mmCIF file of C-alpha atoms in Angstrom:
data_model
loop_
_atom_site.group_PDB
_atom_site.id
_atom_site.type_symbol
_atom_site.label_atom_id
_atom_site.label_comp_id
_atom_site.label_asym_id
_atom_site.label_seq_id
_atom_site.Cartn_x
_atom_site.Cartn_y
_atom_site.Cartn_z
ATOM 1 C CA UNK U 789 -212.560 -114.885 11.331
ATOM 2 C CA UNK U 790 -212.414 -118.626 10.013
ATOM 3 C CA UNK U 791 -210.110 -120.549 8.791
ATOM 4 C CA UNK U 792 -209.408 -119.447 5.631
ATOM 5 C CA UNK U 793 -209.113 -116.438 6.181
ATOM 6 C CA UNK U 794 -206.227 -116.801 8.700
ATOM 7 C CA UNK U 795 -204.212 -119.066 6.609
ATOM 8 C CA UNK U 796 -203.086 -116.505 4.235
ATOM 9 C CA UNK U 797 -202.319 -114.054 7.120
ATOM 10 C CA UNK U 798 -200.216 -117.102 8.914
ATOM 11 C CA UNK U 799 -198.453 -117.396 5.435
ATOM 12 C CA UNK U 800 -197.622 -113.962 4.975
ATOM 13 C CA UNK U 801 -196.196 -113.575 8.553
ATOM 14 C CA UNK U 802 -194.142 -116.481 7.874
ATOM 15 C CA UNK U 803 -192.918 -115.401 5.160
ATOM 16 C CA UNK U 804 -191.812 -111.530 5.893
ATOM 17 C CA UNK U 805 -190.091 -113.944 8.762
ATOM 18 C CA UNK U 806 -187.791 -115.502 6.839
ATOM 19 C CA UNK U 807 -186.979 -112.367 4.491
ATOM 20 C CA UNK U 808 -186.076 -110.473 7.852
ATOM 21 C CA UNK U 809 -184.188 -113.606 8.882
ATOM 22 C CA UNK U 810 -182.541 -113.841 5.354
ATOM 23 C CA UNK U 811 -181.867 -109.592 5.331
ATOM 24 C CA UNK U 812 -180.200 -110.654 8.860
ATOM 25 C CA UNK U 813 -177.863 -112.861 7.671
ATOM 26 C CA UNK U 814 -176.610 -111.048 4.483
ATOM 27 C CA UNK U 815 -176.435 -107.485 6.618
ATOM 28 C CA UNK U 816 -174.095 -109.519 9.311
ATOM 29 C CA UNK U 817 -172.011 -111.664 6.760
ATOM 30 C CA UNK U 818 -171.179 -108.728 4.505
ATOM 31 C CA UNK U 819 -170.512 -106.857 8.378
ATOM 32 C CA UNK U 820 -168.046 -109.470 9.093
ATOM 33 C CA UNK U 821 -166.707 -110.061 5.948
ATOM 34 C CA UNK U 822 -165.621 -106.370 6.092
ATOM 35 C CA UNK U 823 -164.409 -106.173 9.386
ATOM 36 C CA UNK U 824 -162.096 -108.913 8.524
ATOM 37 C CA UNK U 825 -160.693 -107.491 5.606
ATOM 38 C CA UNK U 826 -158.455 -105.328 8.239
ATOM 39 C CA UNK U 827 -158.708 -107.354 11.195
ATOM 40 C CA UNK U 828 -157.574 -110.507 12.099
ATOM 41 C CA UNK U 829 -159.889 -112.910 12.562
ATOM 42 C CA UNK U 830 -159.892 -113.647 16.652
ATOM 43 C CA UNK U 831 -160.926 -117.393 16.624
ATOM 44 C CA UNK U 832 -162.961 -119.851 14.010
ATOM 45 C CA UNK U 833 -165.288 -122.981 15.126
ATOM 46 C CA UNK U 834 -162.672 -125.377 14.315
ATOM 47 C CA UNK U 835 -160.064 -124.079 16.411
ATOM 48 C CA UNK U 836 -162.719 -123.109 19.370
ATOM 49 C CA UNK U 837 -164.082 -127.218 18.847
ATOM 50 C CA UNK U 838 -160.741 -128.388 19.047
ATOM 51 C CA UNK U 839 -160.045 -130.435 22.322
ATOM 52 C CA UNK U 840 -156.187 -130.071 21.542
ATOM 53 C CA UNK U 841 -155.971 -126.662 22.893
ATOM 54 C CA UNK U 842 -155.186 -123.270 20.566
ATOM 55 C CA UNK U 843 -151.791 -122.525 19.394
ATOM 56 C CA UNK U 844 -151.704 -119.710 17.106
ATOM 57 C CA UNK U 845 -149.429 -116.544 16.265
ATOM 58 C CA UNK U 846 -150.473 -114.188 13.166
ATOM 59 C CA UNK U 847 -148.063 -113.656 10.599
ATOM 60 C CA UNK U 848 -148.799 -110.809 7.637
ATOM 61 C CA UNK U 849 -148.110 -111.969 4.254
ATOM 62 C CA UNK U 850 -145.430 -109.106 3.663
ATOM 63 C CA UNK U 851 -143.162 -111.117 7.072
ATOM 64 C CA UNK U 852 -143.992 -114.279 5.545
ATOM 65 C CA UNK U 853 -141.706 -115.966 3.653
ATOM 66 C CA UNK U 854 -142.985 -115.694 -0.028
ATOM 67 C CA UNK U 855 -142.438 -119.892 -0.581
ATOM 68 C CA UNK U 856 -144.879 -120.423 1.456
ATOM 69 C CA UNK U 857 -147.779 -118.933 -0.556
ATOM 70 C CA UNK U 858 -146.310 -120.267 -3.360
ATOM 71 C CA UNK U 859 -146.036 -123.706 -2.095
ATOM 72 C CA UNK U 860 -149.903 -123.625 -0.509
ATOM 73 C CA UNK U 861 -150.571 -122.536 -4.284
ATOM 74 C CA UNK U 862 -148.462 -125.706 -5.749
ATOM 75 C CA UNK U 863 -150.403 -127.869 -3.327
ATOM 76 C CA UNK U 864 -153.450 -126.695 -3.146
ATOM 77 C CA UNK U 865 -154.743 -124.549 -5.986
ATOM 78 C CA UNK U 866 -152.532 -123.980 -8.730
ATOM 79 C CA UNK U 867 -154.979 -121.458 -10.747
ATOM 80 C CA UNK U 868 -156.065 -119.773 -7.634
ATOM 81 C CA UNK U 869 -154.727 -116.247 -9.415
ATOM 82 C CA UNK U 870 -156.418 -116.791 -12.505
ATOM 83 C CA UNK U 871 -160.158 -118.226 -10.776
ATOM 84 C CA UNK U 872 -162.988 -116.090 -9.114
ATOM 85 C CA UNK U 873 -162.869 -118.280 -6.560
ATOM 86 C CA UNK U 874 -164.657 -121.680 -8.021
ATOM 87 C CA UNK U 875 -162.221 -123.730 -10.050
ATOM 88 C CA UNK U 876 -164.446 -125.582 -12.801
ATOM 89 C CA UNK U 877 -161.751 -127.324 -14.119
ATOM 90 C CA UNK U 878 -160.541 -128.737 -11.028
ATOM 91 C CA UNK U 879 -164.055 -129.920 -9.776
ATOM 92 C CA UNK U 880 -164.446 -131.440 -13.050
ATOM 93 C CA UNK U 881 -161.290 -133.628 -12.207
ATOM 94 C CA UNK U 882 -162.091 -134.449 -8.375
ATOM 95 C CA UNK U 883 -165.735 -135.573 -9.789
ATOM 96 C CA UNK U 884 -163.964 -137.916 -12.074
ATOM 97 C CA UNK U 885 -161.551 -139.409 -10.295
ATOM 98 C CA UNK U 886 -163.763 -140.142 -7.313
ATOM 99 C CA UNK U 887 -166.522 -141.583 -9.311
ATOM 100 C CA UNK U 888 -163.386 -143.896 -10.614
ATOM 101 C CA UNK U 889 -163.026 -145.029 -7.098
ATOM 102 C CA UNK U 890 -160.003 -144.770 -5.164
ATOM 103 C CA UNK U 891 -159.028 -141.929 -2.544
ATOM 104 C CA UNK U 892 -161.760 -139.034 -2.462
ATOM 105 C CA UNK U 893 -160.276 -136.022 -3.877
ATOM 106 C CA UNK U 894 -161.646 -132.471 -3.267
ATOM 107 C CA UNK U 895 -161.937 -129.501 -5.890
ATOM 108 C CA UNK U 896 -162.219 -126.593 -3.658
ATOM 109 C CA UNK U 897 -160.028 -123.865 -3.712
ATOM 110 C CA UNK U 898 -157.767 -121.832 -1.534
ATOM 111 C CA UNK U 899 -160.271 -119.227 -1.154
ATOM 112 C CA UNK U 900 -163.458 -122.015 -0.809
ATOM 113 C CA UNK U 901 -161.216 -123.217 2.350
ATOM 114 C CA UNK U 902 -160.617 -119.713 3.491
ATOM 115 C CA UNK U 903 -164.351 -118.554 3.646
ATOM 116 C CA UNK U 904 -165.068 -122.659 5.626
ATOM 117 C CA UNK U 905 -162.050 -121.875 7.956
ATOM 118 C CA UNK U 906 -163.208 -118.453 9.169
ATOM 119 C CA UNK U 907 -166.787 -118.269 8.927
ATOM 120 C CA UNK U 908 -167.972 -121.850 8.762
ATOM 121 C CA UNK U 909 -167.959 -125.359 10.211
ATOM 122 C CA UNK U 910 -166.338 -128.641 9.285
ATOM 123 C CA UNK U 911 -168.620 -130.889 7.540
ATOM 124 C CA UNK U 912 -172.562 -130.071 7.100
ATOM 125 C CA UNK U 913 -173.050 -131.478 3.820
ATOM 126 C CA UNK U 914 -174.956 -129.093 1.287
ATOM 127 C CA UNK U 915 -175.806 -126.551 3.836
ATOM 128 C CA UNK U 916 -172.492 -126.052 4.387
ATOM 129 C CA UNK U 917 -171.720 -126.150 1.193
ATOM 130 C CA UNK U 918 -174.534 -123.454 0.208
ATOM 131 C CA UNK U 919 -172.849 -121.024 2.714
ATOM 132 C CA UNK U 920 -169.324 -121.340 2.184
ATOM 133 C CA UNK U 921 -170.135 -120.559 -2.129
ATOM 134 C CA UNK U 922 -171.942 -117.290 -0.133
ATOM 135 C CA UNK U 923 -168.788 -116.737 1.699
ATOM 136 C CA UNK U 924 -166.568 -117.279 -1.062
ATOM 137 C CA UNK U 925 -168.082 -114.839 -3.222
ATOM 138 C CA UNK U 926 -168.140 -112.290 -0.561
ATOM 139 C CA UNK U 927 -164.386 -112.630 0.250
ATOM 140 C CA UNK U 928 -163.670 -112.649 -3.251
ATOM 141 C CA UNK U 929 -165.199 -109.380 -4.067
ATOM 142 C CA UNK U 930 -163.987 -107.805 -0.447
ATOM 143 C CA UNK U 931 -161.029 -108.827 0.094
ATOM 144 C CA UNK U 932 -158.734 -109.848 -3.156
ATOM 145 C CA UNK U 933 -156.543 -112.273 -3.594
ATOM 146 C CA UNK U 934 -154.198 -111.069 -1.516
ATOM 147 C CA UNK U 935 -155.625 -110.703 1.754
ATOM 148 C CA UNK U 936 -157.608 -113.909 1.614
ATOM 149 C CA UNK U 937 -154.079 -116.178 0.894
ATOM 150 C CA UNK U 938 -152.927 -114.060 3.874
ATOM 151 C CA UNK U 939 -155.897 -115.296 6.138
ATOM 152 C CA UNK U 940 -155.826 -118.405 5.018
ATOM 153 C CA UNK U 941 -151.995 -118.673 6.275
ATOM 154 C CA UNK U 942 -152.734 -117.728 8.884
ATOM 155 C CA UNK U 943 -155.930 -119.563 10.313
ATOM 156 C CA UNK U 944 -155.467 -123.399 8.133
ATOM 157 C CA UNK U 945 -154.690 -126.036 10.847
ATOM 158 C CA UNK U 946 -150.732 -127.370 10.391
ATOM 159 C CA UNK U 947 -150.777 -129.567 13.256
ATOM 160 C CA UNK U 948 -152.989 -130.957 15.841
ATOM 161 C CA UNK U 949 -154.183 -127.892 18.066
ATOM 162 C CA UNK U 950 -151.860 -125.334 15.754
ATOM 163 C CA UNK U 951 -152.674 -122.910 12.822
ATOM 164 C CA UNK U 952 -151.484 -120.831 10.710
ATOM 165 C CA UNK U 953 -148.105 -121.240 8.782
ATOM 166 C CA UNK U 954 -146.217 -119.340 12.140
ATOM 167 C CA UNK U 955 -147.114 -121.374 14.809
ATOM 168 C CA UNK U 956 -146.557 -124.295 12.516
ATOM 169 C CA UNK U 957 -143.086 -123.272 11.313
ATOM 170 C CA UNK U 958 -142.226 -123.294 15.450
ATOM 171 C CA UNK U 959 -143.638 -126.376 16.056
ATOM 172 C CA UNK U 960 -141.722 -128.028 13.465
ATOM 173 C CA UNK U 961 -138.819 -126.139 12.508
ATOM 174 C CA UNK U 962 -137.975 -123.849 15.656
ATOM 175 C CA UNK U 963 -137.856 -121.068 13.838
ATOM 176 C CA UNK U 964 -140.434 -118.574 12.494
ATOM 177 C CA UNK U 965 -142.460 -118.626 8.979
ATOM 178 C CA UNK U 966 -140.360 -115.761 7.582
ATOM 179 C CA UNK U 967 -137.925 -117.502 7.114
ATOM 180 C CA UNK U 968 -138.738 -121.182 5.900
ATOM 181 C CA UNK U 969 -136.779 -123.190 3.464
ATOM 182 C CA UNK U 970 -138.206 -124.002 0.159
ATOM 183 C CA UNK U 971 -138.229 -127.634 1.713
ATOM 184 C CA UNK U 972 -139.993 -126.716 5.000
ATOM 185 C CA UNK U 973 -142.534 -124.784 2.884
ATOM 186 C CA UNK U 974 -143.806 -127.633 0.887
ATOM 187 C CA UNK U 975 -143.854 -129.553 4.467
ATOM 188 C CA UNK U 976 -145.731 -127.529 5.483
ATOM 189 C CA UNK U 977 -148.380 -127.253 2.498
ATOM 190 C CA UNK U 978 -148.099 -130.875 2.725
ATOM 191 C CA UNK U 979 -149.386 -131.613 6.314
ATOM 192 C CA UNK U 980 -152.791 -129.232 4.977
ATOM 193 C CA UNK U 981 -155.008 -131.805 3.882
ATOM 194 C CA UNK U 982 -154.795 -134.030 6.769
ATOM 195 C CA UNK U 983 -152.750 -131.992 9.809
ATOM 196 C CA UNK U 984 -154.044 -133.979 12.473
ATOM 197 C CA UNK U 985 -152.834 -137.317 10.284
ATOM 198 C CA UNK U 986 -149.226 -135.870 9.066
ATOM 199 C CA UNK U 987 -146.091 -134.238 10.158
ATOM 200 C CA UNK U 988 -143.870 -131.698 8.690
ATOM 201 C CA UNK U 989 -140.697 -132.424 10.413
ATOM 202 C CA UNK U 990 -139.045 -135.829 9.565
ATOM 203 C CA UNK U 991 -142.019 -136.748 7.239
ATOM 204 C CA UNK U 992 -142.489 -140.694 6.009
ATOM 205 C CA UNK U 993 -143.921 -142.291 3.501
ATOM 206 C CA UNK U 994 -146.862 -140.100 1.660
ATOM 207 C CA UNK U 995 -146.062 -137.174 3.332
ATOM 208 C CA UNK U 996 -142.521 -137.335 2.340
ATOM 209 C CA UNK U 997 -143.280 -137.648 -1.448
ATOM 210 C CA UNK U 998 -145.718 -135.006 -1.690
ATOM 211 C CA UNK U 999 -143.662 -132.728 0.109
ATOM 212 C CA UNK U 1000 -140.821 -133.249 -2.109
ATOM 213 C CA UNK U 1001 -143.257 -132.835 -5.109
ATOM 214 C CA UNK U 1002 -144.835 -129.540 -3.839
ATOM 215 C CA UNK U 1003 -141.209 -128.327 -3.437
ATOM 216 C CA UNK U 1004 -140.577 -129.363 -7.382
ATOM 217 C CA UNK U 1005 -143.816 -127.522 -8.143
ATOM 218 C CA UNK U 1006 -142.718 -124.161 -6.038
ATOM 219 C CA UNK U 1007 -140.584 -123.016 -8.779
ATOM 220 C CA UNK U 1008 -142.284 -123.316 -11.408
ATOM 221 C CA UNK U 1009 -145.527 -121.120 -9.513
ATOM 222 C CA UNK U 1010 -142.249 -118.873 -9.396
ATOM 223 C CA UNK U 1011 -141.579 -118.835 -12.884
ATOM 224 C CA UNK U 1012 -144.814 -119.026 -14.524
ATOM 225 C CA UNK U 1013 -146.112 -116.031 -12.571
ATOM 226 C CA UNK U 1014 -149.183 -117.964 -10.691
ATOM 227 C CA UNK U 1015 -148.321 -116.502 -7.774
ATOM 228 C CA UNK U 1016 -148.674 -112.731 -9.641
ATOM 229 C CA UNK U 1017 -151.662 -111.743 -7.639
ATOM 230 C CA UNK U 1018 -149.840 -111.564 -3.945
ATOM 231 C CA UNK U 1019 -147.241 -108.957 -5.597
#
């Protein structure tokens, strides 16, 4: 056999390679995905990278108090009822206002940070990137609105070595997430972006502003109904 001959063979190996690699990876996301429509998710790579130890305690969205959606909503993705899980609008915005310079702002959405949290790794550039649109898509189509604000609650860092919105509520407040203030609430959605950076209890500076804003913008995700899709 020469040369020639083999290199199409080689190519064709190669590639029924990568299709069984590719039919891998789609049969065990949408096997995950699944599974963790009912279960909780055990553990994600940030919290099993983190050298700060695990503090965690799962809270279902029905014990929860209902502020604290709302205020992750005011903070964090104000449309996330009315999207598919990509907000155009609010990409459109972050790519303006960080080509203007100034503090980088991100455009992903609750449920583009859900499907990084629990499936993915921080950072990774467009690879990452690539996957977590995969995820997103999945979880969107799986799981509903509902369930992925409740995993997301439950599994976003609040503090350095704790997640989720209950073992942040005892860290900073003593008492559990069902039943949080309005105020603690937006402290809490406030410490999201940067938990290892902020705190929610006696908050300064920044953190103290936003929080009060995100409290301000809890009541009107009341009363305009952007909150409709976790009743």
């Amino acid at each position: 056999m020469n040369a020639k001959s083999s290199s199409p063979r080689r190519r064709s190996r190669w590639i029924r390679l990568l299709l069984k690699i590719a039919g891998a990876f789609v049969a065990l996301s949408l096997l995950m995905t699944v599974i963790y429509r009912f279960v909780p998710p055990p553990v994600t790579w940030t919290m099993l990278f983190d050298p700060n130890g695990i503090t965690k305690d799962w809270m279902s969205l029905d014990e929860m108090d209902p502020d604290m959606a709302r205020a992750a909503i005011a903070a964090e993705d104000s449309r996330f009822c009315s999207h598919h899980g990509f907000d155009a609008v609010a990409i459109a915005q972050a790519m303006r206002h960080n080509a203007s310079g100034g503090r980088i702002r991100g455009g992903s959405t609750i449920s583009q940070q859900t499907a990084k949290n629990v499936f993915l790794f921080q950072g990774g550039g467009f690879l990452r990137k690539g996957l977590e649109a995969w995820f997103t898509l999945l979880i969107e189509a799986i799981w509903g609105k509902r369930r992925i604000m409740e995993v997301y609650l439950n599994v976003a860092e609040t503090g350095i070595g704790t997640y989720g919105a209950q073992a942040g509520a005892i860290r900073y407040f003593h008492h559990g997430a069902q039943r949080l203030s309005r105020a603690e609430a937006a402290r809490l959605a406030a410490v999201l972006p940067l938990p290892k950076k902020r705190e929610a209890i006696d908050p300064h500076g920044f953190t103290r502003r936003y929080g009060n804003s995100i409290a301000a913008r809890i009541g009107i995700v009341q009363r305009d109904g952007l909150d409709s899709c976790l009743k």
